[in-house]
JSON list of C-alpha atoms in Angstrom, two decimals:
[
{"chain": "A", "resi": 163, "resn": "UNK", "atom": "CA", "xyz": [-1.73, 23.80, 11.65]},
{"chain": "A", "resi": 164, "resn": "UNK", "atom": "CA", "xyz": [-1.48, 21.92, 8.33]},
{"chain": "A", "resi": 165, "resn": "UNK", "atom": "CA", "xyz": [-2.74, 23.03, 5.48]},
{"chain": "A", "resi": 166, "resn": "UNK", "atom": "CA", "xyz": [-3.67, 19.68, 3.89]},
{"chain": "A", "resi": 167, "resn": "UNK", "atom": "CA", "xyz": [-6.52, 17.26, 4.37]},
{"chain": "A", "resi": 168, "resn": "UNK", "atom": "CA", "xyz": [-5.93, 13.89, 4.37]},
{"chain": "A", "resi": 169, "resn": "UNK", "atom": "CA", "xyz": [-8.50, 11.27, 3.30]},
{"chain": "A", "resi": 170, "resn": "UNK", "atom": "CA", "xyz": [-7.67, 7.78, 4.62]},
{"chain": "A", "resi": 171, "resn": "UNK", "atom": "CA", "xyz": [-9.28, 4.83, 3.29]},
{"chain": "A", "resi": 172, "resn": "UNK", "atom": "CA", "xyz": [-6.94, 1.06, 3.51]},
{"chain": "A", "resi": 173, "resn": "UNK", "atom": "CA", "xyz": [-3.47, 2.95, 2.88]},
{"chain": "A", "resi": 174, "resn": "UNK", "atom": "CA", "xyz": [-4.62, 5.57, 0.61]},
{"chain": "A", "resi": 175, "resn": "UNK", "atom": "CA", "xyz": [-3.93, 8.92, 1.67]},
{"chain": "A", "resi": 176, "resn": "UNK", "atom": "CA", "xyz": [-4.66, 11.83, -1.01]},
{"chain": "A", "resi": 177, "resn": "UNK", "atom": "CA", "xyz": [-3.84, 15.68, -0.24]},
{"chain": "A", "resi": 178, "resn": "UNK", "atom": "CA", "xyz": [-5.91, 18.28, -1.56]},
{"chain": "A", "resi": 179, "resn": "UNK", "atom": "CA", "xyz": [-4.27, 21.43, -2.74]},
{"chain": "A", "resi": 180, "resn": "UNK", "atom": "CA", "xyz": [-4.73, 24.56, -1.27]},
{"chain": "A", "resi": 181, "resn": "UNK", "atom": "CA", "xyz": [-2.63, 27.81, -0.67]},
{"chain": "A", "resi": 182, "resn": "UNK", "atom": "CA", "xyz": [-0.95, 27.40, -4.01]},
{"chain": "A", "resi": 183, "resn": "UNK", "atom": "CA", "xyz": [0.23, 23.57, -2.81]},
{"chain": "A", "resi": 184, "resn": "UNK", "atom": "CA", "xyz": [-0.38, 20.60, -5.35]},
{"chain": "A", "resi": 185, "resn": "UNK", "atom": "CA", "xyz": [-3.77, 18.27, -5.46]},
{"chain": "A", "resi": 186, "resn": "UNK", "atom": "CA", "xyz": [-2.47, 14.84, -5.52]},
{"chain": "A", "resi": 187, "resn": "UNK", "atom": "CA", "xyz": [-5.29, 12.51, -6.03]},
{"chain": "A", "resi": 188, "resn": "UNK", "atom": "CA", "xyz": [-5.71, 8.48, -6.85]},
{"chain": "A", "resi": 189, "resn": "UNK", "atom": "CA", "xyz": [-5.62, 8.22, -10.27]},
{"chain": "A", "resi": 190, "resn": "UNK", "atom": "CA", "xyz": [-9.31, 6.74, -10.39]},
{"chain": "A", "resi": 191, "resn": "UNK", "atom": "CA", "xyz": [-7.90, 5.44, -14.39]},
{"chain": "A", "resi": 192, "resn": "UNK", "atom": "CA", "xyz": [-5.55, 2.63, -12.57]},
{"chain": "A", "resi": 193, "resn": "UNK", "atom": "CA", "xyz": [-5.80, 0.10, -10.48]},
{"chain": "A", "resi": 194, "resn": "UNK", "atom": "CA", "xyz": [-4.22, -0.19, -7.35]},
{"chain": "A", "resi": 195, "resn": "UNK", "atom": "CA", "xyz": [-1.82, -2.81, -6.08]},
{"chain": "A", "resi": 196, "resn": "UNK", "atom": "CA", "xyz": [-1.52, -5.27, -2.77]},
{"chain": "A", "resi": 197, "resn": "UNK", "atom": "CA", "xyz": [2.23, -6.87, -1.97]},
{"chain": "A", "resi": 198, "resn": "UNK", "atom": "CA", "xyz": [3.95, -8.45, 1.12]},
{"chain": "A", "resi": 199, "resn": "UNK", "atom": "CA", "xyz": [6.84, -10.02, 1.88]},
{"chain": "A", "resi": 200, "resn": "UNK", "atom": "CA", "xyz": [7.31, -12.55, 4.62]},
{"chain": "A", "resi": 201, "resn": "UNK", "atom": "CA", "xyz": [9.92, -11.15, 6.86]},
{"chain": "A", "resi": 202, "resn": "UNK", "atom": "CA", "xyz": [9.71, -14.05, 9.39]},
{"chain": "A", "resi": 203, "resn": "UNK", "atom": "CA", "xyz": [12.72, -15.86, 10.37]},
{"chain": "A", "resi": 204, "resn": "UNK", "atom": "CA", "xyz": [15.81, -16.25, 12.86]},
{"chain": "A", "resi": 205, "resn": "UNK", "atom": "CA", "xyz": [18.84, -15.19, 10.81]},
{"chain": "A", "resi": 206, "resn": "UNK", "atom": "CA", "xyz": [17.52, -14.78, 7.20]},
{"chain": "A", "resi": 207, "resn": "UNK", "atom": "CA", "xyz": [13.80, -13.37, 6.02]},
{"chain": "A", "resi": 208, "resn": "UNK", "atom": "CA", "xyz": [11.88, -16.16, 4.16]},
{"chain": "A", "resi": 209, "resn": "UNK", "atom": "CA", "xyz": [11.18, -13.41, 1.74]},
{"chain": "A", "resi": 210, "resn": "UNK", "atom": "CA", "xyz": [8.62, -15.32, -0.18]},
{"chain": "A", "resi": 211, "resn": "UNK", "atom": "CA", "xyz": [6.47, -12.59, -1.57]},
{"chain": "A", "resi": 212, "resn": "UNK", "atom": "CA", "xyz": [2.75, -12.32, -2.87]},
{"chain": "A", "resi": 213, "resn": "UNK", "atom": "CA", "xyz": [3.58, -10.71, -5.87]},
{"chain": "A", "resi": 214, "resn": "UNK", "atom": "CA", "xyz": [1.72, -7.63, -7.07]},
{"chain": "A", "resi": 215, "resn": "UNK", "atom": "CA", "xyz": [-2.42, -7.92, -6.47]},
{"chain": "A", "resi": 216, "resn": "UNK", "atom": "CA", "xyz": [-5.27, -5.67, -7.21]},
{"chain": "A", "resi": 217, "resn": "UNK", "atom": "CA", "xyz": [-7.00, -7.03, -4.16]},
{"chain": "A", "resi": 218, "resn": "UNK", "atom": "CA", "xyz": [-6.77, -6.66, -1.02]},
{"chain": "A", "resi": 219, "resn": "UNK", "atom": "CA", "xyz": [-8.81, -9.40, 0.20]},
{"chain": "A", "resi": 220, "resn": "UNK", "atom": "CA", "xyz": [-6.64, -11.65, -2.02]},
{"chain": "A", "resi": 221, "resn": "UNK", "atom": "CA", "xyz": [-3.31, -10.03, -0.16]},
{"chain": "A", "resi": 222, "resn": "UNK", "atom": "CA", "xyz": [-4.84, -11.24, 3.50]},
{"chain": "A", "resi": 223, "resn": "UNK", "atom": "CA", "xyz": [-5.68, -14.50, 1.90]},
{"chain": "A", "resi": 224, "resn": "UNK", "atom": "CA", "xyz": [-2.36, -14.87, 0.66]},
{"chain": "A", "resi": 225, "resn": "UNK", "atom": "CA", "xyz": [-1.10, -13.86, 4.18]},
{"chain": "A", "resi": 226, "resn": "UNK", "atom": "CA", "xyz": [-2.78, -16.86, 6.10]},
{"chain": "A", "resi": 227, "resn": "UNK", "atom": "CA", "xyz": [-2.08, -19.13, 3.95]},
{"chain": "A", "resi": 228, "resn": "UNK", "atom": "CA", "xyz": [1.54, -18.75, 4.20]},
{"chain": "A", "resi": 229, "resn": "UNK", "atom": "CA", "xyz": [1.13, -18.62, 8.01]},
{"chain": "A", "resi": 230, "resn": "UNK", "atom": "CA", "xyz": [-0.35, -21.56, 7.59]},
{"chain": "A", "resi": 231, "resn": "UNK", "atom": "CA", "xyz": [1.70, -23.15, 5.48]},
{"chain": "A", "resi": 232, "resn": "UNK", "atom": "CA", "xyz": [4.85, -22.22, 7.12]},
{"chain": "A", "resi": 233, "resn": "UNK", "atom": "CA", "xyz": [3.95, -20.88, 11.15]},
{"chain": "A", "resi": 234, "resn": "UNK", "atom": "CA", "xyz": [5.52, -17.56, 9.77]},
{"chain": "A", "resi": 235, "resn": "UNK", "atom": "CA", "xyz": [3.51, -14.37, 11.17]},
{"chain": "A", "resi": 236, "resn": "UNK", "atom": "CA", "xyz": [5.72, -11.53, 10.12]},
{"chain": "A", "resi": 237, "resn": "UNK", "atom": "CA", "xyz": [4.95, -9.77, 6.93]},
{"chain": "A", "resi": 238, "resn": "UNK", "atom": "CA", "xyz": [5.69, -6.41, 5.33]},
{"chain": "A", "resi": 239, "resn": "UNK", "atom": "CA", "xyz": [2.67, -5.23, 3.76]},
{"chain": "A", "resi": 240, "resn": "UNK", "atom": "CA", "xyz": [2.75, -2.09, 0.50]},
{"chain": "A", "resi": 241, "resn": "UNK", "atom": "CA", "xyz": [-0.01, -0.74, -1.13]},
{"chain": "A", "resi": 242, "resn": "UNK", "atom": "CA", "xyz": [0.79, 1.37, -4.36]},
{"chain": "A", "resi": 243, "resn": "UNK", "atom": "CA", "xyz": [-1.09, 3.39, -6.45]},
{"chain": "A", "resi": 244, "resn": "UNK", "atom": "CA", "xyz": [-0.65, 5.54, -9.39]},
{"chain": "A", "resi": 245, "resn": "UNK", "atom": "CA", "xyz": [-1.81, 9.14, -8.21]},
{"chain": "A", "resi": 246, "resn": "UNK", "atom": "CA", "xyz": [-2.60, 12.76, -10.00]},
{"chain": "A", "resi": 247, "resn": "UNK", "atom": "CA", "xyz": [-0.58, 15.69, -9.67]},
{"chain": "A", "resi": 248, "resn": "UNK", "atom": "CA", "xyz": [-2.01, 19.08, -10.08]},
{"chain": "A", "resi": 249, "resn": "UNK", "atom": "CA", "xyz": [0.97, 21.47, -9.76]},
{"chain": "A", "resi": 250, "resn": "UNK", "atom": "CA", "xyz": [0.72, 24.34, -7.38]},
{"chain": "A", "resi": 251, "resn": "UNK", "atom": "CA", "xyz": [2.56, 27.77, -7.26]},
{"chain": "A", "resi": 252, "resn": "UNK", "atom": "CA", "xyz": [4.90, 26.03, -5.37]},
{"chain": "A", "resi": 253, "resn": "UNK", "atom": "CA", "xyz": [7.63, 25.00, -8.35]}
]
Protein backbone atom coordinates (compact mmCIF):
# COMPACT_ATOMS: atom_id res chain seq x y z
CA UNK A 1 0.00 0.00 0.00
CA UNK A 2 1.54 3.44 -0.66
CA UNK A 3 1.89 5.78 1.64
CA UNK A 4 1.41 8.87 -0.57
CA UNK A 5 -1.60 10.59 -2.04
CA UNK A 6 -1.49 11.79 -5.24
CA UNK A 7 -3.57 14.76 -6.47
CA UNK A 8 -3.88 14.85 -10.28
CA UNK A 9 -5.03 17.81 -12.01
CA UNK A 10 -3.54 18.35 -16.16
CA UNK A 11 0.03 16.75 -15.29
CA UNK A 12 0.39 17.94 -11.85
CA UNK A 13 0.91 15.38 -9.40
CA UNK A 14 1.87 16.62 -5.70
CA UNK A 15 2.70 14.04 -2.74
CA UNK A 16 1.81 14.79 0.63
CA UNK A 17 4.18 13.80 3.36
CA UNK A 18 3.48 11.43 5.81
CA UNK A 19 5.43 8.76 7.91
CA UNK A 20 8.41 11.05 8.13
CA UNK A 21 8.43 11.25 3.95
CA UNK A 22 8.71 14.83 2.30
CA UNK A 23 5.51 17.20 1.27
CA UNK A 24 6.25 18.22 -2.17
CA UNK A 25 3.74 20.69 -3.25
CA UNK A 26 3.26 23.24 -6.47
CA UNK A 27 4.90 26.14 -5.61
CA UNK A 28 1.54 28.25 -5.80
CA UNK A 29 4.48 31.57 -6.07
CA UNK A 30 5.35 30.38 -9.89
CA UNK A 31 3.85 29.83 -12.77
CA UNK A 32 3.75 26.79 -14.52
CA UNK A 33 4.94 25.95 -18.00
CA UNK A 34 3.37 24.17 -21.39
CA UNK A 35 6.09 22.78 -24.20
CA UNK A 36 5.97 20.27 -27.14
CA UNK A 37 7.95 19.22 -29.67
CA UNK A 38 6.79 17.87 -32.97
CA UNK A 39 8.20 14.44 -33.23
CA UNK A 40 6.49 13.68 -36.60
CA UNK A 41 8.45 12.51 -39.43
CA UNK A 42 9.95 9.46 -41.53
CA UNK A 43 13.70 9.56 -40.80
CA UNK A 44 14.27 12.85 -38.86
CA UNK A 45 11.73 14.62 -36.10
CA UNK A 46 10.57 18.06 -37.42
CA UNK A 47 11.42 19.14 -33.95
CA UNK A 48 9.83 22.50 -34.27
CA UNK A 49 8.93 23.29 -30.72
CA UNK A 50 6.30 25.65 -28.95
CA UNK A 51 8.62 27.11 -26.77
CA UNK A 52 7.92 27.49 -23.06
CA UNK A 53 3.98 28.68 -22.28
CA UNK A 54 2.10 29.41 -19.17
CA UNK A 55 -1.00 28.13 -20.88
CA UNK A 56 -2.22 25.31 -21.65
CA UNK A 57 -4.90 26.24 -23.89
CA UNK A 58 -2.25 28.21 -25.83
CA UNK A 59 0.00 24.73 -25.98
CA UNK A 60 -3.18 22.81 -27.80
CA UNK A 61 -3.57 25.84 -29.95
CA UNK A 62 -0.13 25.76 -30.87
CA UNK A 63 -0.54 21.97 -31.49
CA UNK A 64 -3.27 22.30 -34.31
CA UNK A 65 -1.93 24.77 -35.85
CA UNK A 66 1.17 23.03 -36.67
CA UNK A 67 -0.94 20.00 -37.68
CA UNK A 68 -2.41 22.16 -39.74
CA UNK A 69 0.18 23.79 -41.08
CA UNK A 70 2.30 20.86 -41.73
CA UNK A 71 -0.21 17.31 -41.57
CA UNK A 72 2.22 16.45 -38.62
CA UNK A 73 0.19 14.69 -35.62
CA UNK A 74 2.96 13.50 -33.38
CA UNK A 75 3.99 15.67 -30.53
CA UNK A 76 5.78 15.28 -27.21
CA UNK A 77 4.01 17.20 -24.74
CA UNK A 78 5.98 18.51 -20.88
CA UNK A 79 4.48 20.32 -18.32
CA UNK A 80 6.93 21.77 -15.61
CA UNK A 81 6.51 23.34 -12.54
CA UNK A 82 8.52 24.67 -9.79
CA UNK A 83 7.40 22.61 -6.60
CA UNK A 84 7.97 22.84 -2.53
CA UNK A 85 9.95 20.56 -0.62
CA UNK A 86 9.30 19.99 2.99
CA UNK A 87 12.06 17.58 4.13
CA UNK A 88 11.07 14.49 6.00
CA UNK A 89 13.05 12.24 8.48
CA UNK A 90 14.01 10.54 5.61
CA UNK A 91 17.66 12.40 4.85
Amino acid sequence: MSTHSYRFRMFDVSTAGTSGQPAITADQAAEAEYEAVCVSGDEEDCGEASGPLTDADALTRWMAEHTRDTGHQRFRRAYCEYAHVEPGAWL
